Amino acid sequence: MQRKPQLVLVLGWLMALAAQTGRLPAQGGDFRSTQTEARVDALLAQMTLEEKVGQLNQLSTGSLSGPKQVVDNGDELIRKGWVGGILNAVTAQETNIFQKEAIGGSRLHIPILFGLDVIHGFRTLFPIPLGLSASWDPDLAEQTARYAAQEASSQGVRWTFSPMVDIARDPRWGRIAEGAGEDPYLGSAFARAYVRGYQGLRLDDPASIVACAKHFVGYGAVEGGRDYNSTEISERTLRGVYLPPFHAAVEEGAGTLMSAFNAINGVPSSANAFTLTQVLRKEWNFRGFVDSDWTAVREVMVHGIADDARTAALKCFNAGVDMDMESNIFLNNIAELVRAGRVPASRLDEAVRGILRVKFALGLFEHPYVVEPAASGLAATPAGDALARRAAEESFVLLENRMVGDGPLLPLAAGPGRKIALIGPLADSATDMLGSWSCQAVSGDMVTLRSALSKRASSGGMPLSFARGTDVSGTTDSGFPEAVAAAMGADVVVMALGESGRSSGEASSRAHLNLPGNQEKLLEAIVATGKPVVLVVFSGRPLSIAWASAHVPAIIMAWFPGMQAGPALVRTLFGEAEPAGRLTVSIPRTVGQVPIYYNHLNTGRPRVDPIGMGSDKPDPYYVTGYIDEANTPLYPFGYGLSYTSFSFSPVEVSAASVSASAINKGESQLTVSADVRNTGSREGTETAQLYIRLRGTSVARPVRELKGFQRVHLAPGESRHLEFRLARDELAFWNADMKDVAEPGSLYVWVASDSTQGTPAKVELTE
Ligand code: BGC
């Protein structure tokens, strides 16, 4: 008896703590709570079959502006209660108009859920997700997501089709820009961070929006990098590589997932009962709902697994898709399929429950409308600018910084009279800085490199000349002479080259990974002047810049940095900000190396084995690889330079051996430690990366796998002792029996600055 109050207190404290950390939203704002379930039960009991099916229907406004462009009879559908969700309504006026029709006009007054692709900001634009992931700073991603949620929700948009958590190992695929790169561990950390940021501590906070982890699943593995293509993924690779970030998002409380376009081993993702029901619902106990990707339900007919819309509806719905984006197929078929006994009534209830849970949890029934702002609408704010600038600065990866004269070229020496030439088609292109999915951001808010550098140059008495040189996909050299003349007259040249903002993202796969058009030729012409060149690469994907890498002394990978591109770059160029980003994707030397990723298998004939476990006498010829190119990437996963330098002490482990079964039972774990030291003369931030390799296991494991990382800011000469934990989550893998367990064998552990560095410590994993 005495223990009860204590237990209640402890439970209360745990709940409060969980609510604070966002892990377990408090009752009212939680779609998994009993309170929400009671409300869902009550409403479901009042719904007709048609009204239930209506909730499964999601329509798009016809364009990104102008209200009321739903399908011809959209108003009528809304009044009948046959529209559960609308996408692409972007202003408070628009969402309110539709909402009034639903609340005022329909029998049960069920509010509409408005969704939008809020991918890297709403009005305030942050770096593209691939760029932001290079910060290796999930907390920063969480802050940007929170900011975007506040802006979007103010317009009635309470649902974002983000984060994209697709693992991408192929930079030809344009959508690599939208995710966190090639690694499932890092991808999972970012997946969690975005969900926390969007959904906040409580979903019923009017500034929270529900997340949608997409595209479920395997979309990043499309054949040849061609968007929408097919995938062949073994169950082990699916579970070990592609599913973990989705699982992380679901564990973090993501309310929705989006089913993908691609077929997995012949079965379209949007009709895939294995992924949508077995894994998502049965194994992960997902309680939210699954939205199809745009017309993905209709497309299963094109894939060839349904001859008519009715069969498409049957297959997708029974497999586990709950809401139909834009196909109009569920609306027209599910009621009849239920009556015919082809769709169980319980399946319909399950789907409607998921949708209603999310709507209740968001507080939409209590607060369906938003306050309409003044005609001027949402504006950029100083706080948003500051966050956008910091996010951009943290996303930059310094690829090269060679000595020019007495020291490295960057940071640039400043001083009155120092002449700078700025050259390239991306130096002053506000539209390209938007990248893909720019939502309500306006190009007028994008501060370009040229505009920020002009400001800095004029305040610092540094003459600045500018020449575009060529276009992004330029074919004529007519602008070269002006550019060469500008370079000749300068002390240092900054070049802004890369892709257009629309060359990555959806339907933007590339067969080539070089700088488009004649940009490399322009670069060669400028380097030939002998002037020191800093190359800033804007791009939504890794580009094969082997020539630049060999000939240009300083290279910054800037991705698409968002609205504060210019100020962030200028501060970095002059050393007020440090480039602390690290690659989250391998940069290939040439497109022929693709797919290329650090966590590959060793094979029986590796060219080089990082722990010397190749054949006894490595044969120079009969090894895996190319006869005309190296196997290694131009820049590896985890790589990035700093304005200072760091060293790592030998890695230490808490035990020389540990029992695999104790690890599996959660009774044992390892502590891994190393000291990182700033060996340079400037303060700086290093990202210590923990990698493992397992050998002697029932299936071959990758040559390295990321299992931890820590960012540390160090003063010159300062060192920090870092500790990492290796337990079941880090050591288990899907073994030969398809069990997710740690196995006996050897474990190698590195703590290093990237995926190619360091010397491992060895641990025996005993029975
Ligand atoms: C994309 C999704 C997006 C949806 C809605 C689709 O074409 O694949 O990522 O969320 O459109 O705009």
JSON list of C-alpha atoms and ligand atoms in Angstrom, two decimals, residues 87-88 117 161 175 178 214-215 219 228 258 261 293-294 325 437 506, ligand 1:
[
{"chain": "A", "resi": 87, "resn": "LEU", "atom": "CA", "xyz": [-2.72, 18.72, -50.18]},
{"chain": "A", "resi": 88, "resn": "ASN", "atom": "CA", "xyz": [-1.19, 21.83, -51.63]},
{"chain": "A", "resi": 117, "resn": "ASP", "atom": "CA", "xyz": [5.73, 19.15, -48.85]},
{"chain": "A", "resi": 161, "resn": "PHE", "atom": "CA", "xyz": [5.32, 15.04, -46.26]},
{"chain": "A", "resi": 175, "resn": "ARG", "atom": "CA", "xyz": [16.03, 12.66, -54.76]},
{"chain": "A", "resi": 178, "resn": "GLU", "atom": "CA", "xyz": [15.95, 15.22, -50.04]},
{"chain": "A", "resi": 214, "resn": "LYS", "atom": "CA", "xyz": [8.61, 8.63, -46.75]},
{"chain": "A", "resi": 215, "resn": "HIS", "atom": "CA", "xyz": [8.89, 6.86, -49.13]},
{"chain": "A", "resi": 219, "resn": "TYR", "atom": "CA", "xyz": [12.81, 4.11, -53.12]},
{"chain": "A", "resi": 228, "resn": "TYR", "atom": "CA", "xyz": [10.34, 5.80, -60.05]},
{"chain": "A", "resi": 258, "resn": "MET", "atom": "CA", "xyz": [3.95, 7.50, -47.28]},
{"chain": "A", "resi": 261, "resn": "PHE", "atom": "CA", "xyz": [6.28, 4.45, -56.08]},
{"chain": "A", "resi": 293, "resn": "ASP", "atom": "CA", "xyz": [2.40, 8.68, -52.81]},
{"chain": "A", "resi": 294, "resn": "TRP", "atom": "CA", "xyz": [0.83, 10.80, -55.55]},
{"chain": "A", "resi": 325, "resn": "MET", "atom": "CA", "xyz": [-3.44, 10.60, -52.67]},
{"chain": "A", "resi": 437, "resn": "TRP", "atom": "CA", "xyz": [10.64, 21.88, -52.85]},
{"chain": "A", "resi": 506, "resn": "GLU", "atom": "CA", "xyz": [11.95, 14.48, -58.01]},
{"chain": "B", "resi": 1, "resn": "BGC", "atom": "C1", "xyz": [6.40, 12.88, -54.32]},
{"chain": "B", "resi": 1, "resn": "BGC", "atom": "C2", "xyz": [6.23, 12.94, -52.82]},
{"chain": "B", "resi": 1, "resn": "BGC", "atom": "C3", "xyz": [5.41, 14.13, -52.46]},
{"chain": "B", "resi": 1, "resn": "BGC", "atom": "C4", "xyz": [4.08, 14.06, -53.17]},
{"chain": "B", "resi": 1, "resn": "BGC", "atom": "C5", "xyz": [3.14, 15.19, -52.84]},
{"chain": "B", "resi": 1, "resn": "BGC", "atom": "C6", "xyz": [5.10, 13.01, -55.06]},
{"chain": "B", "resi": 1, "resn": "BGC", "atom": "O1", "xyz": [5.28, 13.16, -56.43]},
{"chain": "B", "resi": 1, "resn": "BGC", "atom": "O2", "xyz": [7.02, 11.66, -54.66]},
{"chain": "B", "resi": 1, "resn": "BGC", "atom": "O3", "xyz": [7.49, 12.97, -52.20]},
{"chain": "B", "resi": 1, "resn": "BGC", "atom": "O4", "xyz": [5.25, 14.18, -51.07]},
{"chain": "B", "resi": 1, "resn": "BGC", "atom": "O5", "xyz": [4.33, 14.09, -54.57]},
{"chain": "B", "resi": 1, "resn": "BGC", "atom": "O6", "xyz": [3.55, 16.38, -53.35]}
]
